[in-house]
Short mmCIF file of C-alpha atoms in Angstrom, two decimals:
data_model
loop_
_atom_site.label_atom_id
_atom_site.label_comp_id
_atom_site.label_asym_id
_atom_site.label_seq_id
_atom_site.Cartn_x
_atom_site.Cartn_y
_atom_site.Cartn_z
CA UNK A 1 -17.06 -8.43 22.61
CA UNK A 2 -15.44 -10.20 19.69
CA UNK A 3 -15.44 -13.98 19.76
CA UNK A 4 -11.80 -14.01 18.65
CA UNK A 5 -10.32 -12.02 21.55
CA UNK A 6 -10.94 -11.16 25.18
CA UNK A 7 -8.71 -8.12 25.31
CA UNK A 8 -7.51 -5.85 22.55
CA UNK A 9 -4.25 -3.93 22.22
CA UNK A 10 -4.32 -0.55 24.00
CA UNK A 11 -5.28 2.22 21.61
CA UNK A 12 -6.53 -0.18 18.95
CA UNK A 13 -9.79 -0.05 17.00
CA UNK A 14 -10.52 -3.77 17.27
CA UNK A 15 -14.27 -4.24 17.43
CA UNK A 16 -15.08 -0.57 16.79
CA UNK A 17 -16.43 -1.40 13.33
CA UNK A 18 -17.92 -4.76 14.33
CA UNK A 19 -16.55 -8.01 15.67
CA UNK A 20 -16.05 -9.41 12.15
CA UNK A 21 -14.66 -6.23 10.59
CA UNK A 22 -11.89 -6.70 8.00
CA UNK A 23 -11.68 -3.13 6.66
CA UNK A 24 -10.49 -1.11 9.63
CA UNK A 25 -10.57 2.61 8.98
CA UNK A 26 -11.41 2.11 5.32
CA UNK A 27 -14.90 2.08 6.85
CA UNK A 28 -14.46 5.85 7.17
CA UNK A 29 -14.57 6.18 3.37
CA UNK A 30 -18.28 6.90 3.44
CA UNK A 31 -20.39 8.37 0.62
CA UNK A 32 -19.87 11.80 2.21
CA UNK A 33 -16.08 11.35 2.10
CA UNK A 34 -16.33 10.44 -1.58
CA UNK A 35 -18.38 13.58 -2.20
CA UNK A 36 -15.80 15.65 -0.32
CA UNK A 37 -13.20 14.30 -2.72
CA UNK A 38 -15.37 15.02 -5.74
CA UNK A 39 -15.79 18.63 -4.59
CA UNK A 40 -12.01 19.06 -4.88
CA UNK A 41 -12.19 18.49 -8.66
CA UNK A 42 -12.04 21.86 -10.42
CA UNK A 43 -9.97 21.27 -13.58
CA UNK A 44 -10.57 17.64 -14.51
CA UNK A 45 -6.81 17.00 -14.62
CA UNK A 46 -5.64 13.52 -13.60
CA UNK A 47 -2.32 12.31 -12.25
CA UNK A 48 -1.21 8.69 -12.29
CA UNK A 49 0.47 7.97 -8.96
CA UNK A 50 2.08 4.66 -9.91
CA UNK A 51 5.64 3.86 -10.80
CA UNK A 52 6.08 1.45 -13.71
CA UNK A 53 5.66 -1.87 -11.93
CA UNK A 54 9.13 -3.08 -12.99
CA UNK A 55 10.69 -0.34 -10.85
CA UNK A 56 12.80 0.07 -8.71
CA UNK A 57 14.74 -2.60 -10.62
CA UNK A 58 16.82 -5.46 -9.24
CA UNK A 59 16.50 -6.70 -5.67
CA UNK A 60 18.68 -4.27 -3.73
CA UNK A 61 15.68 -2.69 -2.00
CA UNK A 62 14.28 -6.03 -0.81
CA UNK A 63 16.03 -9.29 -1.66
CA UNK A 64 12.74 -11.24 -1.36
CA UNK A 65 10.99 -9.23 -4.07
CA UNK A 66 11.83 -9.48 -7.76
CA UNK A 67 10.86 -7.57 -10.90
CA UNK A 68 7.89 -8.95 -12.84
CA UNK A 69 8.52 -11.77 -15.30
CA UNK A 70 6.45 -11.83 -18.51
CA UNK A 71 6.11 -14.76 -20.86
CA UNK A 72 3.66 -15.99 -23.52
CA UNK A 73 0.79 -18.27 -22.59
CA UNK A 74 0.47 -21.82 -23.86
CA UNK A 75 -1.16 -22.52 -27.22
CA UNK A 76 -4.27 -24.60 -27.90
CA UNK A 77 -2.15 -27.76 -27.89
CA UNK A 78 -0.86 -26.87 -24.39
CA UNK A 79 2.63 -26.11 -25.68
CA UNK A 80 4.07 -23.73 -23.10
CA UNK A 81 5.29 -20.16 -23.61
CA UNK A 82 4.56 -19.87 -27.34
CA UNK A 83 1.28 -17.96 -27.87
CA UNK A 84 2.87 -14.70 -29.05
CA UNK A 85 2.79 -13.08 -32.50
CA UNK A 86 0.63 -15.96 -33.66
CA UNK A 87 -0.65 -15.69 -37.23
CA UNK A 88 -4.13 -17.13 -37.38
CA UNK A 89 -3.61 -17.90 -41.08
CA UNK A 90 -0.83 -20.34 -40.17
CA UNK A 91 -2.41 -21.96 -37.12
CA UNK A 92 -6.18 -21.91 -37.68
CA UNK A 93 -7.34 -21.03 -41.19
CA UNK A 94 -5.66 -19.46 -44.24
CA UNK A 95 -8.67 -17.16 -44.53
CA UNK A 96 -7.99 -15.47 -41.18
CA UNK A 97 -5.96 -12.25 -41.05
CA UNK A 98 -5.59 -11.96 -37.26
CA UNK A 99 -2.30 -11.87 -35.35
CA UNK A 100 -2.53 -12.64 -31.62
CA UNK A 101 -0.39 -12.32 -28.52
CA UNK A 102 -1.29 -13.39 -25.01
CA UNK A 103 0.83 -13.32 -21.88
CA UNK A 104 1.15 -14.31 -18.25
CA UNK A 105 3.04 -12.55 -15.47
CA UNK A 106 4.85 -13.71 -12.35
CA UNK A 107 4.36 -10.71 -10.12
CA UNK A 108 5.73 -10.00 -6.65
CA UNK A 109 2.78 -8.02 -5.34
CA UNK A 110 4.80 -5.62 -3.18
CA UNK A 111 7.69 -5.00 -5.57
CA UNK A 112 6.63 -1.52 -6.67
CA UNK A 113 3.67 0.83 -6.08
CA UNK A 114 1.53 -1.08 -3.60
CA UNK A 115 -0.97 -1.37 -0.80
CA UNK A 116 -0.16 -3.38 2.33
CA UNK A 117 -3.16 -5.31 3.64
CA UNK A 118 -4.10 -5.70 7.29
CA UNK A 119 -2.84 -9.28 6.98
CA UNK A 120 0.66 -8.07 6.09
CA UNK A 121 1.84 -7.48 9.66
CA UNK A 122 0.47 -8.85 12.90
CA UNK A 123 2.10 -9.23 16.30
CA UNK A 124 2.49 -11.48 19.30
CA UNK A 125 -0.12 -10.26 21.77
CA UNK A 126 -2.11 -11.83 24.61
CA UNK A 127 -5.56 -11.44 23.09
CA UNK A 128 -6.94 -14.40 25.07
CA UNK A 129 -6.13 -12.83 28.43
CA UNK A 130 -4.36 -15.97 29.63
CA UNK A 131 -0.98 -14.34 30.19
CA UNK A 132 0.55 -15.90 27.07
CA UNK A 133 1.11 -13.87 23.92
CA UNK A 134 0.06 -15.54 20.68
CA UNK A 135 0.55 -14.57 17.04
CA UNK A 136 -2.46 -12.59 15.89
CA UNK A 137 -3.57 -10.01 13.33
CA UNK A 138 -5.93 -7.03 13.26
CA UNK A 139 -9.24 -7.61 15.03
CA UNK A 140 -8.13 -10.98 16.36
CA UNK A 141 -7.74 -12.94 13.13
CA UNK A 142 -5.35 -15.85 13.56
CA UNK A 143 -2.49 -17.45 11.67
CA UNK A 144 -3.35 -20.92 10.46
CA UNK A 145 -7.12 -20.59 10.63
CA UNK A 146 -7.56 -17.17 8.98
CA UNK A 147 -4.17 -16.36 7.45
CA UNK A 148 -3.26 -19.75 6.00
CA UNK A 149 0.19 -20.95 5.00
CA UNK A 150 2.68 -21.84 4.01
CA UNK A 151 1.06 -25.18 3.24
CA UNK A 152 -0.17 -27.12 0.20
CA UNK A 153 -3.54 -26.00 -1.16
CA UNK A 154 -3.81 -23.14 1.34
CA UNK A 155 -6.74 -21.73 -0.61
CA UNK A 156 -8.55 -25.06 -0.47
CA UNK A 157 -9.60 -25.15 -4.12
CA UNK A 158 -6.87 -27.27 -5.66
CA UNK A 159 -5.28 -24.27 -7.40
CA UNK A 160 -1.87 -24.87 -5.85
CA UNK A 161 -1.74 -21.75 -3.68
CA UNK A 162 0.69 -22.14 -0.77
CA UNK A 163 -0.54 -19.08 1.15
CA UNK A 164 -3.96 -17.47 1.37
CA UNK A 165 -5.57 -14.85 3.61
CA UNK A 166 -9.08 -16.15 4.22
CA UNK A 167 -9.65 -12.93 6.13
CA UNK A 168 -8.10 -9.44 5.89
CA UNK A 169 -7.09 -9.93 2.24
CA UNK A 170 -7.05 -6.88 0.00
CA UNK A 171 -10.13 -8.02 -1.91
CA UNK A 172 -12.08 -6.54 1.01
CA UNK A 173 -10.75 -3.07 0.16
CA UNK A 174 -11.35 -3.66 -3.54
CA UNK A 175 -14.96 -4.68 -2.94
CA UNK A 176 -15.59 -1.65 -0.74
CA UNK A 177 -13.90 0.72 -3.19
CA UNK A 178 -11.10 3.11 -2.28
CA UNK A 179 -12.09 6.60 -3.28
CA UNK A 180 -12.25 9.79 -1.29
CA UNK A 181 -10.41 12.96 -0.44
CA UNK A 182 -6.64 12.78 -0.55
CA UNK A 183 -4.43 15.23 1.34
CA UNK A 184 -0.74 15.67 0.52
CA UNK A 185 2.07 16.70 2.87
CA UNK A 186 5.09 17.84 0.85
CA UNK A 187 8.13 16.99 2.97
CA UNK A 188 10.47 17.06 -0.03
CA UNK A 189 9.71 20.71 -0.78
CA UNK A 190 10.52 21.85 2.74
CA UNK A 191 13.31 19.50 3.83
CA UNK A 192 14.82 18.26 0.58
CA UNK A 193 15.49 14.62 -0.23
CA UNK A 194 18.23 13.85 2.29
CA UNK A 195 17.91 10.73 4.43
CA UNK A 196 16.35 11.93 7.68
CA UNK A 197 13.68 11.18 10.23
CA UNK A 198 10.76 13.61 10.36
CA UNK A 199 9.12 13.96 13.76
CA UNK A 200 5.72 15.37 14.63
CA UNK A 201 6.99 18.90 15.30
CA UNK A 202 8.57 19.07 11.84
CA UNK A 203 5.45 17.61 10.26
CA UNK A 204 3.30 20.18 12.08
CA UNK A 205 5.51 23.01 10.83
CA UNK A 206 5.25 21.79 7.23
CA UNK A 207 1.49 21.43 7.50
CA UNK A 208 1.15 24.92 8.97
CA UNK A 209 3.34 26.43 6.23
CA UNK A 210 1.20 24.85 3.49
CA UNK A 211 -2.19 25.19 5.23
CA UNK A 212 -2.63 21.42 5.28
CA UNK A 213 -5.72 20.29 7.17
CA UNK A 214 -6.35 16.58 7.73
CA UNK A 215 -9.85 15.48 8.72
CA UNK A 216 -11.33 12.10 9.70
CA UNK A 217 -11.64 9.76 6.72
CA UNK A 218 -9.05 11.55 4.59
CA UNK A 219 -6.35 9.52 2.83
CA UNK A 220 -2.97 10.97 3.77
CA UNK A 221 -0.17 11.07 1.17
CA UNK A 222 3.42 11.94 2.10
CA UNK A 223 5.81 13.22 -0.60
CA UNK A 224 9.52 12.63 0.14
CA UNK A 225 11.07 12.50 -3.34
CA UNK A 226 12.14 8.86 -3.03
CA UNK A 227 10.17 7.59 -6.04
CA UNK A 228 11.52 10.44 -8.17
CA UNK A 229 15.05 9.23 -7.46
CA UNK A 230 14.02 5.64 -8.15
CA UNK A 231 12.92 6.68 -11.64
CA UNK A 232 16.19 8.53 -12.18
CA UNK A 233 18.15 5.33 -11.48
CA UNK A 234 16.41 3.73 -14.48
CA UNK A 235 16.02 0.28 -12.89
CA UNK A 236 19.65 0.20 -11.79
CA UNK A 237 19.50 1.67 -8.28
CA UNK A 238 22.58 2.27 -6.19
CA UNK A 239 22.42 -0.62 -3.67
CA UNK A 240 23.60 1.59 -0.81
CA UNK A 241 21.94 4.88 -1.68
CA UNK A 242 18.52 3.29 -2.16
CA UNK A 243 18.47 2.60 1.59
CA UNK A 244 19.56 6.12 2.49
CA UNK A 245 17.52 8.31 0.19
CA UNK A 246 14.75 10.73 1.21
CA UNK A 247 12.95 11.40 4.46
CA UNK A 248 10.82 9.02 6.46
CA UNK A 249 8.37 9.44 9.32
CA UNK A 250 9.96 9.09 12.75
CA UNK A 251 7.99 6.19 14.19
CA UNK A 252 9.90 6.46 17.47
CA UNK A 253 8.15 9.78 18.11
CA UNK A 254 5.10 9.05 20.31
CA UNK A 255 3.53 12.39 19.37
CA UNK A 256 3.62 11.43 15.70
CA UNK A 257 2.04 8.04 16.38
CA UNK A 258 -0.62 9.64 18.58
CA UNK A 259 -1.47 12.14 15.86
CA UNK A 260 -1.87 9.41 13.24
CA UNK A 261 -4.18 7.53 15.59
CA UNK A 262 -6.22 10.57 16.61
CA UNK A 263 -6.46 12.06 13.11
CA UNK A 264 -8.68 9.14 12.04
CA UNK A 265 -7.18 8.99 8.56
CA UNK A 266 -8.62 6.11 6.56
CA UNK A 267 -5.30 5.19 4.93
CA UNK A 268 -1.75 6.47 4.55
CA UNK A 269 0.63 6.28 1.59
CA UNK A 270 4.02 7.66 0.66
CA UNK A 271 6.41 7.67 -2.27
CA UNK A 272 9.13 6.02 -0.19
CA UNK A 273 9.76 2.49 1.03
CA UNK A 274 7.81 1.65 4.21
CA UNK A 275 6.80 5.28 5.03
CA UNK A 276 8.86 4.91 8.22
CA UNK A 277 12.54 4.03 8.59
CA UNK A 278 13.30 0.32 8.36
CA UNK A 279 15.29 -1.07 11.28
CA UNK A 280 16.03 2.34 12.80
CA UNK A 281 13.88 2.12 15.93
CA UNK A 282 15.69 2.69 19.21
CA UNK A 283 13.14 0.73 21.25
CA UNK A 284 14.46 -1.65 23.89
CA UNK A 285 13.14 -4.99 25.13
CA UNK A 286 10.35 -6.79 23.25
CA UNK A 287 9.34 -4.42 20.47
CA UNK A 288 8.27 -4.14 16.86
CA UNK A 289 10.79 -3.58 14.08
CA UNK A 290 8.32 -1.24 12.35
CA UNK A 291 6.35 0.85 14.87
CA UNK A 292 4.25 2.65 12.26
CA UNK A 293 3.27 -0.62 10.57
CA UNK A 294 2.44 -2.04 14.00
CA UNK A 295 0.21 0.93 14.78
CA UNK A 296 -1.52 1.16 11.41
CA UNK A 297 -1.89 -2.44 10.26
CA UNK A 298 -2.13 -4.29 13.57
CA UNK A 299 -3.84 -1.83 15.91
CA UNK A 300 -5.78 0.74 13.90
CA UNK A 301 -6.65 -1.06 10.68
CA UNK A 302 -5.13 1.67 8.49
CA UNK A 303 -3.85 0.31 5.15
CA UNK A 304 -0.42 1.54 4.08
CA UNK A 305 0.66 2.43 0.56
CA UNK A 306 4.32 2.48 -0.44
CA UNK A 307 6.37 3.73 -3.40
CA UNK A 308 3.63 5.82 -4.97
CA UNK A 309 4.80 8.38 -7.53
CA UNK A 310 3.86 11.80 -6.17
CA UNK A 311 6.28 14.22 -7.86
CA UNK A 312 3.98 15.62 -10.56
CA UNK A 313 0.94 15.86 -8.30
CA UNK A 314 2.96 17.63 -5.60
CA UNK A 315 4.30 20.16 -8.11
CA UNK A 316 0.84 20.93 -9.49
CA UNK A 317 -0.70 21.29 -6.05
CA UNK A 318 2.06 23.68 -4.97
CA UNK A 319 1.69 25.79 -8.09
CA UNK A 320 -2.04 26.10 -7.44
CA UNK A 321 -1.73 26.53 -3.65
CA UNK A 322 -3.70 23.38 -2.95
CA UNK A 323 -3.19 20.25 -0.88
CA UNK A 324 -6.43 18.30 -1.49
CA UNK A 325 -7.76 16.25 -4.40
CA UNK A 326 -9.99 13.34 -5.33
CA UNK A 327 -8.10 10.06 -4.92
CA UNK A 328 -9.14 6.77 -6.51
CA UNK A 329 -6.91 3.91 -5.38
CA UNK A 330 -8.45 0.42 -5.25
CA UNK A 331 -6.15 -2.60 -4.97
CA UNK A 332 -6.50 -5.57 -7.28
CA UNK A 333 -9.58 -7.63 -6.49
CA UNK A 334 -7.40 -10.69 -6.02
CA UNK A 335 -8.65 -12.70 -3.03
CA UNK A 336 -6.32 -13.70 -0.25
CA UNK A 337 -3.48 -11.25 -0.84
CA UNK A 338 -1.18 -9.53 1.67
CA UNK A 339 -0.23 -6.79 -0.78
CA UNK A 340 -1.33 -5.47 -4.13
CA UNK A 341 0.06 -3.33 -6.92
CA UNK A 342 -2.19 -0.52 -8.05
CA UNK A 343 -2.39 2.55 -10.25
CA UNK A 344 -3.77 5.29 -8.00
CA UNK A 345 -5.26 8.30 -9.76
CA UNK A 346 -5.51 11.80 -8.31
CA UNK A 347 -8.00 14.19 -9.91
CA UNK A 348 -7.82 17.94 -9.32
#
């Protein structure tokens, strides 16, 4: 029994991988799963699955997340924002021929192609068994003690960080490595790119039509066409249409949630925003705004990837009557983060 909780959420994996586990079902990415992915490589062709990280453009998709801001670093005299196109002959020695540029970025980690960490969404749940629900994250990690902030020096090293995940940060995934067999479900091909919920029956039909088989430890990718439209908007998305473009998984369908839990996928990613619909749940009484996030991040320990670019991979797989590939998709090894940009690579 974990020291952090007396009772776990029904249907959760808390404690299944150890009382101090911070990886969840990423633990299922074993050496054998990596080898299964490697066996899918027949042509040596690679596909980058990342949008440019300054997409979608603007803040209409999420007003809290902004495009990256680049600027030069300081120079050797600590003059800010100037070390760019620096001629060494003018600043260091007339005998030097070098020209240097160096830069720094302010980056909203979940602005574009991303992983969500297990610290991204928790819930109020009575893990202590005292009849009172408390805020808590996967496997019983707590706000304040484990997920720190907002407060000065949250990291505790004087760096100025105001928030820091001492546990469940994405560096755990990065250290483990995220590589294995990816499996793609091509919703866009079968249902188009209209805004619609896709329930388990529809998903089953698509999988049957394309001979998609998902096994424990696989990384599931869902192609809806959303990221393709985001690219077409060229960083100027329609502020209304961006919230009503492409399909999403129907997280109000209990059969769909049960399948995701029972499939034992190690992670799930899509080319859309949130994988599920945002704010569309019909649940009544105390409930989660995002049932799929609640299931994956809070209960199962399944990391979620959003806004991956899947168009080219999906087209190639369809042409070659395939659905599986080797996927390499580690987050940044940046300690304490709730989310991370990445450049996933599929190899076929």
